Amino acid sequence: MARFLHILAIRPLFRGRTSGNAEAVQLTTTSRRIHRAWIVAIVAFVTLIGAAGFRSVPSVLIEPLHQEFGWSRGTISAAVSINLVLFGLFSPFAAALMDRLGIRRVVSWALVLVAAGSGLTVFMTSSWQLLLCWGVLVGVGTGSMSMAFVATVTGRWFVARRGLVSGVLTAAGATGQLIFLPLVANLAVDYGWRTPALVVAFAALAVVPFVLLFLHNHPQDVGTTAYGADPDAPPAVSAAPVTGSSALRALRSLRQAARTKTFWLLAGGFAICGASTNGLVGTHFVTAAHDHGMPSTTAASLLALVGLFDVAGTILSGWLTDRVDPRLLLVGYYTLRGASLMILPSLFAPDTQPSMWVFIIFYGLDWIATVPPTVALCREYFGDIGPIVFGWVFASHQVGAAIAAFGAGLTRDLLGSYDLAWYVAGGLCVIAAFLSFKITRSGTTADPGNTPLTSAG
């Protein structure tokens, strides 16, 4: 990962003057020493992997928990739904807290919460404890390190390559899934579900020292400028923390954004994005495949491969976001995802057929490719409060995911099959494509209500 980001940092040196004089000068002076922004990006990537670890556990442990405690899949899915809702709803407040307390402090405490929530599950004896540990503690912890964290890091530390870095950091969640899913599945089979819960807790704690050492809040804190900024400009003094209530600032940002049509179009599309990814597929794919005779370990490996291809797809999406109208990218992503979900029920079988491999590759490339263009639209349209507004847009993503996680579990309990859930999700993706098409770029409209917002005051 470090070498990959370093290559991204020095690559423009071989393009002569076509990359812009300011960036070329800055890259020349840092060709022997990686820019601090890339170090921050690396630590953020590792942090997001740690946060993704526990989020990958629910889809594998639904059956073990059901067998040991006798809890219904709907009850277990309710804990997943609480996790997903808090993961999204706490995101804008975390972005405001990062403005006030700093990235380093917020992320460190968030990792501790994830570790506590994961580790304490091994002592639970009733379903309310599952809701508290798995739902509340881990939901708040991971919500502090969600996509609003990505928007904050890229907004502060990068001027050039923002879309690409957004794609790389977004892919960290998929990388965490890729690392943890096969491990969790095999540990659960061999040693029971408590062992992977403890492994995830220790993994989250292991990231904390790196955050404290290397995750600086602002470029000015270490006497540099954002990557791609004018290197001749004198370094500014460290930015003063935002004063006042972080919660009120997050709510004021929501009030401003909610007055615009663009916010609701983005939020509606992203709610469907959540419903059709981690809410449905991320939570229920393993169980649905098991219903058709596929071993849980095989299904978990397939879901991990979705994460593998998502890494490539999201990075590519970030690269495209720097070059293509983000709205058109969203239309394409949602349309293709809807088509793939419509055919998924016919692909399940005891063995992994070639058609399922095609779905895994195709769906994986599209899994969270929607994030970089959505971040770009929030930054373009809402200006300085873009990361907080994106936190609210991401909250809608998790509300959609929570509804899908609970609804699909209930559908399985009532109908004995997930088929209806797949078809509904596919149809919703078509609606998301339409909503994305209706977004008007802030720089191309004469609508006075479409003026970019620049502060939450």
Short mmCIF file of N, CA and C in Angstrom, two decimals, residues 89-102 105-106 156 241-254 385 388-389 392 456:
data_model
loop_
_atom_site.label_atom_id
_atom_site.label_comp_id
_atom_site.label_asym_id
_atom_site.label_seq_id
_atom_site.Cartn_x
_atom_site.Cartn_y
_atom_site.Cartn_z
N LEU A 89 -25.78 7.52 11.06
CA LEU A 89 -26.28 8.72 11.72
C LEU A 89 -25.19 9.43 12.52
N PHE A 90 -24.21 8.70 13.04
CA PHE A 90 -23.17 9.35 13.81
C PHE A 90 -22.11 9.99 12.92
N SER A 91 -22.11 9.65 11.64
CA SER A 91 -21.08 10.13 10.72
C SER A 91 -20.99 11.65 10.64
N PRO A 92 -22.10 12.38 10.45
CA PRO A 92 -21.96 13.85 10.38
C PRO A 92 -21.52 14.47 11.70
N PHE A 93 -21.96 13.90 12.82
CA PHE A 93 -21.52 14.42 14.11
C PHE A 93 -20.03 14.17 14.31
N ALA A 94 -19.55 13.02 13.83
CA ALA A 94 -18.12 12.74 13.91
C ALA A 94 -17.32 13.72 13.06
N ALA A 95 -17.84 14.07 11.87
CA ALA A 95 -17.15 15.05 11.04
C ALA A 95 -17.05 16.40 11.74
N ALA A 96 -18.13 16.80 12.42
CA ALA A 96 -18.10 18.06 13.18
C ALA A 96 -17.15 17.95 14.37
N LEU A 97 -17.11 16.79 15.03
CA LEU A 97 -16.18 16.58 16.14
C LEU A 97 -14.73 16.65 15.66
N MET A 98 -14.46 16.16 14.46
CA MET A 98 -13.11 16.24 13.92
C MET A 98 -12.69 17.68 13.69
N ASP A 99 -13.64 18.54 13.34
CA ASP A 99 -13.34 19.97 13.20
C ASP A 99 -13.01 20.59 14.55
N ARG A 100 -13.65 20.09 15.59
CA ARG A 100 -13.49 20.71 16.91
C ARG A 100 -12.34 20.07 17.72
N LEU A 101 -12.28 18.75 17.75
CA LEU A 101 -11.31 18.04 18.59
C LEU A 101 -10.11 17.51 17.82
N GLY A 102 -10.21 17.44 16.50
CA GLY A 102 -9.13 16.90 15.70
C GLY A 102 -9.39 15.47 15.26
N ARG A 105 -7.81 12.49 17.74
CA ARG A 105 -8.50 12.14 18.98
C ARG A 105 -9.80 11.38 18.71
N VAL A 106 -10.57 11.84 17.73
CA VAL A 106 -11.85 11.20 17.43
C VAL A 106 -11.65 9.77 16.95
N ARG A 156 -8.76 18.08 3.59
CA ARG A 156 -7.71 18.83 4.27
C ARG A 156 -6.33 18.60 3.67
N PRO A 241 -9.15 25.12 16.16
CA PRO A 241 -10.29 24.24 16.20
C PRO A 241 -11.59 25.02 16.20
N VAL A 242 -12.59 24.43 15.60
CA VAL A 242 -13.90 25.06 15.57
C VAL A 242 -14.48 25.05 16.98
N THR A 243 -15.02 26.17 17.39
CA THR A 243 -15.62 26.26 18.73
C THR A 243 -17.13 26.07 18.63
N GLY A 244 -17.74 25.89 19.80
CA GLY A 244 -19.17 25.69 19.83
C GLY A 244 -19.51 24.21 19.78
N SER A 245 -20.78 23.93 19.88
CA SER A 245 -21.25 22.55 19.92
C SER A 245 -21.10 21.88 18.56
N SER A 246 -20.42 20.74 18.55
CA SER A 246 -20.28 19.98 17.30
C SER A 246 -21.63 19.47 16.83
N ALA A 247 -22.47 19.06 17.79
CA ALA A 247 -23.79 18.56 17.42
C ALA A 247 -24.62 19.65 16.75
N LEU A 248 -24.56 20.87 17.30
CA LEU A 248 -25.32 21.97 16.71
C LEU A 248 -24.79 22.31 15.32
N ARG A 249 -23.48 22.26 15.16
CA ARG A 249 -22.90 22.57 13.84
C ARG A 249 -23.35 21.52 12.82
N ALA A 250 -23.36 20.25 13.21
CA ALA A 250 -23.82 19.21 12.31
C ALA A 250 -25.29 19.41 11.95
N LEU A 251 -26.10 19.79 12.93
CA LEU A 251 -27.52 20.00 12.67
C LEU A 251 -27.76 21.25 11.83
N ARG A 252 -26.97 22.31 12.05
CA ARG A 252 -27.10 23.50 11.20
C ARG A 252 -26.74 23.19 9.76
N SER A 253 -25.70 22.37 9.58
CA SER A 253 -25.32 21.97 8.22
C SER A 253 -26.44 21.19 7.55
N LEU A 254 -27.07 20.30 8.31
CA LEU A 254 -28.21 19.55 7.76
C LEU A 254 -29.34 20.49 7.39
N ILE A 385 -18.67 23.00 4.10
CA ILE A 385 -19.38 22.04 4.94
C ILE A 385 -19.65 20.74 4.19
N ILE A 388 -19.34 17.44 6.21
CA ILE A 388 -20.44 17.22 7.15
C ILE A 388 -21.72 16.85 6.40
N VAL A 389 -21.97 17.54 5.29
CA VAL A 389 -23.16 17.22 4.49
C VAL A 389 -23.05 15.80 3.94
N TRP A 392 -24.24 13.40 6.39
CA TRP A 392 -25.69 13.21 6.41
C TRP A 392 -26.17 12.38 5.23
N ALA A 456 -21.59 26.76 7.74
CA ALA A 456 -22.74 26.29 8.51
C ALA A 456 -23.24 27.35 9.47
#
